[in-house]
Amino acid sequence: LKSLWIVAIVVAAAAAAAAGGAEAFKLPPRPVILNAPFTPFNSDAERSVNTKPIATLAKYAKSQGVNTIWTCGGMGQFETLTVAERKSISEAWVQAGHANGLYIIVHVGTTVLADAIELAQHAASIGADAIASVPSYYEAGYNVTSLIEWLQPIAAAAPDLSFFYYHIPGTTHEQVSIFELFQLATAPNTPWSIPSLKGVKYVNNDLYDFLQCTHEFGDDYTFMWAPEPKLAALGFNSAGAILAEDFFAGTYLRMSAAFNKGDMAGARKEQLWKKSASDVFGSFGGGHAERYVYRKLCNLDLGPPRRPGEPLPDATINDMFAALDKAANFFNITAGNC
């Protein structure tokens, strides 16, 4: 019965796409400046989800130049969240994001296909602009066609929303060619079609695969580059960048502007500034440490990371703040409207 239900979703979506046409899909603005925000947690024993800071996070992201939000991604620790928690986070981001003119992509991926379908249907019901998914990352061994078969019912569960693939093989261990994926999935009326597939969050260092994608499909589809150095991909017809942190939006925009003017020294300066800040974060634990800067940027406590992540002591946080300012004048450069 479950397999028949999934097939019915795919068939219904194909019929809807044929009736509605590609123009029905809302696409993110270009260039995409994408923030994949941290999930705020309370400092209780469960580290329960706290959606109250999201309105302030949306306002700050907008002030930095962000135009697109990717909810419940890797930085948001989606793999630690229940379905109900992910729904509440997405609801808060759709409301706050749209109030600030942000395009909202709800990441629905998980290892449980039925949960991903449920989350996709929920995203459509709350007015999200798009959905996205990782592959089923625990059971490895995909080829391109088996990956498409996994993604089709997820995309089909929200047939009117643009669908983005979350390509992060360093975590999922699914190293497929995205160029081959798009060759198959964008061809109409085949067993491998995904009519709503509109782009990729590309978290992999395969520059040749990314170049093939942007050269062949970049005018019509949204390929967003995540790895560092981001300067390496600026000439590749990319639709934009995955920061993923909102406080790095300004340096990316300045880097891109310098590159487009032929000011390579200016572009390199911005890339190296980001490295100086990232090196400080790395010395204090990396991504989990970054969530604490909102205390100083916006007087906003996002709480500790969810387990197995561990909180930083207040003294260590203060040391990190001092190191950021010494190395990168960080808090002056990243100040914004909260």
CSV table of C-alpha atoms in Angstrom, one decimal:
chain,number,residue,atom,x,y,z
A,1,LEU,CA,0.0,0.0,0.0
A,2,LYS,CA,2.8,2.4,0.8
A,3,SER,CA,4.5,1.9,-2.6
A,4,LEU,CA,1.1,2.4,-4.3
A,5,TRP,CA,0.7,5.7,-2.4
A,6,ILE,CA,4.1,6.9,-3.5
A,7,VAL,CA,3.4,6.0,-7.1
A,8,ALA,CA,0.1,7.8,-7.0
A,9,ILE,CA,1.9,11.0,-5.8
A,10,VAL,CA,4.4,10.8,-8.6
A,11,VAL,CA,1.7,10.3,-11.3
A,12,ALA,CA,-0.5,13.1,-9.9
A,13,ALA,CA,2.5,15.5,-9.9
A,14,ALA,CA,3.4,14.6,-13.5
A,15,ALA,CA,-0.1,15.4,-14.6
A,16,ALA,CA,-0.1,18.7,-12.7
A,17,ALA,CA,3.2,19.7,-14.2
A,18,ALA,CA,2.0,18.9,-17.7
A,19,ALA,CA,-1.1,21.0,-17.1
A,20,GLY,CA,0.7,23.9,-15.4
A,21,GLY,CA,3.9,24.2,-17.3
A,22,ALA,CA,7.3,25.3,-16.1
A,23,GLU,CA,6.2,28.9,-15.7
A,24,ALA,CA,4.3,27.9,-12.6
A,25,PHE,CA,7.5,27.5,-10.6
A,26,LYS,CA,8.8,30.4,-8.4
A,27,LEU,CA,12.5,30.7,-8.7
A,28,PRO,CA,15.0,32.4,-6.3
A,29,PRO,CA,16.4,35.8,-7.2
A,30,ARG,CA,19.7,36.1,-8.9
A,31,PRO,CA,22.4,36.2,-7.8
A,32,VAL,CA,21.3,33.9,-5.0
A,33,ILE,CA,22.8,34.9,-1.7
A,34,LEU,CA,21.8,31.9,0.5
A,35,ASN,CA,21.8,31.6,4.3
A,36,ALA,CA,21.4,28.2,5.9
A,37,PRO,CA,20.6,29.4,9.4
A,38,PHE,CA,21.4,27.8,12.7
A,39,THR,CA,18.5,26.3,14.6
A,40,PRO,CA,18.0,28.1,17.9
A,41,PHE,CA,17.8,25.9,20.9
A,42,ASN,CA,16.9,26.5,24.5
A,43,SER,CA,19.5,25.8,27.2
A,44,ASP,CA,17.4,23.1,28.9
A,45,ALA,CA,18.2,19.4,29.3
A,46,GLU,CA,16.5,18.5,26.0
A,47,ARG,CA,17.9,21.5,24.1
A,48,SER,CA,14.4,22.1,22.8
A,49,VAL,CA,13.7,24.1,19.7
A,50,ASN,CA,13.3,27.8,20.3
A,51,THR,CA,11.6,29.6,17.3
A,52,LYS,CA,11.4,33.0,18.9
A,53,PRO,CA,14.8,34.3,17.6
A,54,ILE,CA,13.9,33.5,14.0
A,55,ALA,CA,12.2,36.9,13.4
A,56,THR,CA,15.3,38.7,14.4
A,57,LEU,CA,17.5,36.4,12.4
A,58,ALA,CA,15.4,37.1,9.3
A,59,LYS,CA,15.8,40.8,9.7
A,60,TYR,CA,19.5,40.6,10.2
A,61,ALA,CA,20.0,38.3,7.2
A,62,LYS,CA,18.1,40.7,5.0
A,63,SER,CA,20.2,43.6,6.2
A,64,GLN,CA,23.4,41.8,5.2
A,65,GLY,CA,22.2,41.2,1.6
A,66,VAL,CA,20.8,37.7,2.0
A,67,ASN,CA,17.9,37.0,-0.3
A,68,THR,CA,17.3,33.2,0.1
A,69,ILE,CA,16.9,31.0,3.2
A,70,TRP,CA,17.5,27.3,3.4
A,71,THR,CA,15.7,26.0,6.5
A,72,CYS,CA,16.8,22.9,8.5
A,73,GLY,CA,20.0,22.3,6.6
A,74,GLY,CA,23.2,20.8,7.9
A,75,MET,CA,24.1,23.9,10.0
A,76,GLY,CA,20.6,23.7,11.3
A,77,GLN,CA,21.3,20.2,12.5
A,78,PHE,CA,18.2,18.8,10.7
A,79,GLU,CA,19.3,15.2,11.5
A,80,THR,CA,18.7,15.8,15.2
A,81,LEU,CA,15.2,17.3,14.7
A,82,THR,CA,11.8,15.5,14.8
A,83,VAL,CA,9.3,16.0,12.0
A,84,ALA,CA,7.2,18.2,14.3
A,85,GLU,CA,10.2,20.4,15.2
A,86,ARG,CA,11.1,20.8,11.5
A,87,LYS,CA,7.6,21.9,10.8
A,88,SER,CA,7.6,24.5,13.5
A,89,ILE,CA,11.0,25.9,12.3
A,90,SER,CA,9.8,26.0,8.7
A,91,GLU,CA,6.6,27.8,9.7
A,92,ALA,CA,8.5,30.4,11.6
A,93,TRP,CA,10.9,31.0,8.7
A,94,VAL,CA,8.2,31.2,6.1
A,95,GLN,CA,6.4,33.9,8.2
A,96,ALA,CA,9.5,35.9,9.2
A,97,GLY,CA,11.3,35.4,5.9
A,98,HIS,CA,8.4,36.5,3.7
A,99,ALA,CA,7.9,39.5,6.0
A,100,ASN,CA,11.5,40.5,5.1
A,101,GLY,CA,11.2,39.7,1.4
A,102,LEU,CA,13.2,36.5,1.6
A,103,TYR,CA,12.8,33.4,-0.7
A,104,ILE,CA,12.3,30.3,1.5
A,105,ILE,CA,13.6,26.9,0.6
A,106,VAL,CA,12.4,24.2,3.1
A,107,HIS,CA,14.8,21.3,3.3
A,108,VAL,CA,12.7,18.2,3.8
A,109,GLY,CA,15.4,15.5,3.3
A,110,THR,CA,15.8,12.6,5.7
A,111,THR,CA,16.4,8.9,5.6
A,112,VAL,CA,12.7,8.1,5.9
A,113,LEU,CA,10.9,8.6,2.6
A,114,ALA,CA,7.4,8.9,4.2
A,115,ASP,CA,8.7,11.7,6.5
A,116,ALA,CA,10.3,13.6,3.6
A,117,ILE,CA,7.0,13.4,1.7
A,118,GLU,CA,5.1,14.6,4.8
A,119,LEU,CA,7.5,17.5,5.2
A,120,ALA,CA,7.2,18.4,1.6
A,121,GLN,CA,3.4,18.5,1.7
A,122,HIS,CA,3.6,20.6,4.9
A,123,ALA,CA,6.0,23.1,3.2
A,124,ALA,CA,3.5,23.5,0.4
A,125,SER,CA,0.7,24.1,2.8
A,126,ILE,CA,2.4,26.9,4.7
A,127,GLY,CA,3.4,28.9,1.6
A,128,ALA,CA,7.1,28.0,1.2
A,129,ASP,CA,8.7,29.0,-2.1
A,130,ALA,CA,10.6,25.7,-2.7
A,131,ILE,CA,11.6,22.4,-1.2
A,132,ALA,CA,14.9,20.5,-1.2
A,133,SER,CA,16.3,17.2,-0.2
A,134,VAL,CA,19.4,15.2,0.5
A,135,PRO,CA,19.6,11.6,-0.7
A,136,SER,CA,18.9,8.8,1.9
A,137,TYR,CA,22.4,9.1,3.3
A,138,TYR,CA,22.6,6.1,5.6
A,139,GLU,CA,22.0,3.5,2.9
A,140,ALA,CA,24.8,4.3,0.5
A,141,GLY,CA,25.3,3.0,-3.0
A,142,TYR,CA,23.3,5.2,-5.4
A,143,ASN,CA,23.7,5.5,-9.1
A,144,VAL,CA,22.0,8.4,-10.9
A,145,THR,CA,18.8,6.5,-11.7
A,146,SER,CA,18.3,5.1,-8.2
A,147,LEU,CA,18.9,8.6,-6.8
A,148,ILE,CA,16.2,10.0,-9.1
A,149,GLU,CA,13.8,7.2,-8.0
A,150,TRP,CA,14.4,8.3,-4.4
A,151,LEU,CA,13.9,12.0,-5.1
A,152,GLN,CA,10.8,11.7,-7.4
A,153,PRO,CA,8.1,11.1,-4.8
A,154,ILE,CA,9.6,13.8,-2.6
A,155,ALA,CA,9.4,16.4,-5.3
A,156,ALA,CA,6.0,15.1,-6.4
A,157,ALA,CA,4.6,15.7,-2.9
A,158,ALA,CA,4.8,19.4,-3.5
A,159,PRO,CA,4.4,19.5,-7.3
A,160,ASP,CA,3.9,23.3,-7.5
A,161,LEU,CA,7.1,24.2,-5.7
A,162,SER,CA,10.5,24.4,-7.2
A,163,PHE,CA,12.7,21.4,-6.0
A,164,PHE,CA,16.4,21.6,-5.2
A,165,TYR,CA,18.8,18.7,-4.7
A,166,TYR,CA,21.2,19.0,-1.8
A,167,HIS,CA,24.5,17.7,-3.1
A,168,ILE,CA,26.8,17.2,-0.1
A,169,PRO,CA,28.7,13.9,-0.7
A,170,GLY,CA,31.2,14.5,2.0
A,171,THR,CA,28.4,13.9,4.4
A,172,THR,CA,26.0,11.6,2.5
A,173,HIS,CA,28.7,9.6,0.7
A,174,GLU,CA,26.6,9.7,-2.5
A,175,GLN,CA,29.1,10.9,-5.1
A,176,VAL,CA,27.1,11.1,-8.3
A,177,SER,CA,27.5,13.3,-11.3
A,178,ILE,CA,25.2,16.2,-11.0
A,179,PHE,CA,25.6,16.9,-14.7
A,180,GLU,CA,24.3,13.4,-15.4
A,181,LEU,CA,21.5,13.9,-12.9
A,182,PHE,CA,20.3,17.0,-14.8
A,183,GLN,CA,20.7,15.4,-18.2
A,184,LEU,CA,18.2,12.7,-17.1
A,185,ALA,CA,15.9,14.5,-14.7
A,186,THR,CA,15.3,17.6,-16.9
A,187,ALA,CA,14.4,15.6,-20.0
A,188,PRO,CA,10.6,15.8,-20.3
A,189,ASN,CA,8.3,12.8,-20.3
A,190,THR,CA,10.8,10.1,-19.4
A,191,PRO,CA,10.8,7.7,-16.5
A,192,TRP,CA,13.5,9.8,-14.9
A,193,SER,CA,11.9,13.2,-15.2
A,194,ILE,CA,11.6,15.5,-12.2
A,195,PRO,CA,9.5,18.3,-13.6
A,196,SER,CA,10.0,20.6,-10.6
A,197,LEU,CA,13.8,20.2,-10.4
A,198,LYS,CA,15.2,23.7,-10.6
A,199,GLY,CA,18.6,23.6,-9.1
A,200,VAL,CA,21.3,22.3,-6.7
A,201,LYS,CA,22.9,23.3,-3.5
A,202,TYR,CA,26.4,22.2,-4.5
A,203,VAL,CA,28.6,21.3,-1.5
A,204,ASN,CA,31.4,19.5,-3.3
A,205,ASN,CA,34.7,20.5,-4.8
A,206,ASP,CA,34.2,18.9,-8.2
A,207,LEU,CA,34.7,22.1,-10.3
A,208,TYR,CA,34.5,20.2,-13.6
A,209,ASP,CA,31.1,18.7,-12.8
A,210,PHE,CA,29.9,22.1,-11.6
A,211,LEU,CA,31.3,23.8,-14.7
A,212,GLN,CA,29.5,21.3,-17.0
A,213,CYS,CA,26.3,21.9,-15.1
A,214,THR,CA,26.5,25.7,-15.4
A,215,HIS,CA,27.7,25.7,-19.0
A,216,GLU,CA,24.9,23.4,-20.2
A,217,PHE,CA,22.0,24.3,-17.8
A,218,GLY,CA,23.1,27.4,-15.9
A,219,ASP,CA,20.8,29.9,-17.8
A,220,ASP,CA,17.6,28.0,-16.9
A,221,TYR,CA,18.5,26.3,-13.6
A,222,THR,CA,19.9,27.5,-10.3
A,223,PHE,CA,23.4,26.1,-9.4
A,224,MET,CA,24.6,27.4,-6.0
A,225,TRP,CA,28.2,26.9,-5.1
A,226,ALA,CA,29.2,26.3,-1.4
A,227,PRO,CA,32.9,25.3,-1.1
A,228,GLU,CA,35.7,27.7,-0.4
A,229,PRO,CA,37.3,29.5,-1.9
A,230,LYS,CA,34.2,30.9,-3.5
A,231,LEU,CA,36.3,33.1,-5.7
A,232,ALA,CA,37.2,30.0,-7.7
A,233,ALA,CA,33.7,29.6,-9.1
A,234,LEU,CA,32.8,33.2,-9.9
A,235,GLY,CA,33.5,32.7,-13.6
A,236,PHE,CA,31.4,29.6,-13.9
A,237,ASN,CA,27.9,31.1,-14.6
A,238,SER,CA,26.9,30.2,-11.1
A,239,ALA,CA,23.5,31.5,-10.1
A,240,GLY,CA,24.8,32.5,-6.7
A,241,ALA,CA,26.5,31.4,-3.5
A,242,ILE,CA,25.7,29.4,-0.4
A,243,LEU,CA,27.4,31.4,2.3
A,244,ALA,CA,26.0,29.6,4.4
A,245,GLU,CA,26.4,32.1,7.3
A,246,ASP,CA,24.4,35.4,6.8
A,247,PHE,CA,27.3,37.4,8.3
A,248,PHE,CA,29.5,36.5,5.3
A,249,ALA,CA,27.0,38.0,2.8
A,250,GLY,CA,28.7,41.4,2.7
A,251,THR,CA,32.2,40.0,1.9
A,252,TYR,CA,30.8,37.8,-0.9
A,253,LEU,CA,28.9,40.7,-2.5
A,254,ARG,CA,32.0,42.9,-2.4
A,255,MET,CA,34.1,40.0,-3.7
A,256,SER,CA,31.7,39.4,-6.6
A,257,ALA,CA,31.5,43.1,-7.4
A,258,ALA,CA,35.3,43.4,-7.5
A,259,PHE,CA,35.5,40.3,-9.7
A,260,ASN,CA,32.9,41.6,-12.2
A,261,LYS,CA,34.9,44.9,-12.5
A,262,GLY,CA,38.1,43.0,-13.1
A,263,ASP,CA,39.5,44.0,-9.7
A,264,MET,CA,41.1,40.7,-8.9
A,265,ALA,CA,43.2,42.2,-6.1
A,266,GLY,CA,40.0,43.5,-4.4
A,267,ALA,CA,38.3,40.1,-4.9
A,268,ARG,CA,41.2,38.3,-3.4
A,269,LYS,CA,41.3,40.7,-0.4
A,270,GLU,CA,37.7,39.8,0.4
A,271,GLN,CA,38.3,36.1,0.1
A,272,LEU,CA,41.3,36.3,2.4
A,273,TRP,CA,39.3,38.3,4.9
A,274,LYS,CA,36.8,35.5,5.1
A,275,LYS,CA,39.6,33.0,5.6
A,276,SER,CA,40.9,35.0,8.5
A,277,ALA,CA,37.5,35.0,10.2
A,278,SER,CA,36.9,31.3,9.4
A,279,ASP,CA,40.3,30.4,10.8
A,280,VAL,CA,39.3,31.9,14.1
A,281,PHE,CA,36.0,30.0,14.2
A,282,GLY,CA,37.9,26.8,13.3
A,283,SER,CA,40.2,27.3,16.3
A,284,PHE,CA,37.2,27.5,18.6
A,285,GLY,CA,35.3,24.5,17.2
A,286,GLY,CA,34.1,25.5,13.7
A,287,GLY,CA,30.4,25.7,12.9
A,288,HIS,CA,29.0,25.2,16.4
A,289,ALA,CA,31.1,28.1,17.6
A,290,GLU,CA,29.7,30.4,15.0
A,291,ARG,CA,26.2,30.3,16.5
A,292,TYR,CA,27.4,32.4,19.4
A,293,VAL,CA,28.3,35.5,17.5
A,294,TYR,CA,24.6,36.6,17.4
A,295,ARG,CA,25.0,37.4,21.0
A,296,LYS,CA,27.1,40.4,20.0
A,297,LEU,CA,25.7,41.0,16.5
A,298,CYS,CA,22.0,41.1,17.6
A,299,ASN,CA,22.0,40.6,21.4
A,300,LEU,CA,20.4,37.3,20.5
A,301,ASP,CA,21.1,33.9,22.2
A,302,LEU,CA,20.7,30.9,19.9
A,303,GLY,CA,21.5,28.6,22.8
A,304,PRO,CA,23.9,25.7,22.5
A,305,PRO,CA,24.0,23.2,19.6
A,306,ARG,CA,21.9,20.1,20.0
A,307,ARG,CA,23.8,17.0,21.1
A,308,PRO,CA,26.2,15.5,20.3
A,309,GLY,CA,27.4,19.2,19.9
A,310,GLU,CA,28.7,20.7,23.1
A,311,PRO,CA,28.2,24.3,24.3
A,312,LEU,CA,31.1,26.7,24.7
A,313,PRO,CA,31.8,28.2,28.1
A,314,ASP,CA,31.2,31.9,28.4
A,315,ALA,CA,34.9,32.6,28.9
A,316,THR,CA,35.7,30.8,25.7
A,317,ILE,CA,33.1,32.7,23.8
A,318,ASN,CA,34.5,36.0,25.0
A,319,ASP,CA,38.0,34.8,23.9
A,320,MET,CA,36.6,34.0,20.5
A,321,PHE,CA,35.0,37.4,20.2
A,322,ALA,CA,38.3,39.1,21.0
A,323,ALA,CA,40.2,36.9,18.5
A,324,LEU,CA,37.6,37.7,15.7
A,325,ASP,CA,38.0,41.4,16.2
A,326,LYS,CA,41.8,41.2,16.4
A,327,ALA,CA,42.1,39.0,13.3
A,328,ALA,CA,39.3,40.5,11.1
A,329,ASN,CA,37.7,43.5,12.7
A,330,PHE,CA,34.8,41.1,12.6
A,331,PHE,CA,32.0,42.8,14.5
A,332,ASN,CA,32.4,46.2,12.8
A,333,ILE,CA,32.4,44.6,9.3
A,334,THR,CA,29.4,42.4,10.0
A,335,ALA,CA,27.3,44.9,11.9
A,336,GLY,CA,23.7,44.9,10.6
A,337,ASN,CA,20.1,45.7,11.4
A,338,CYS,CA,18.5,43.5,14.0
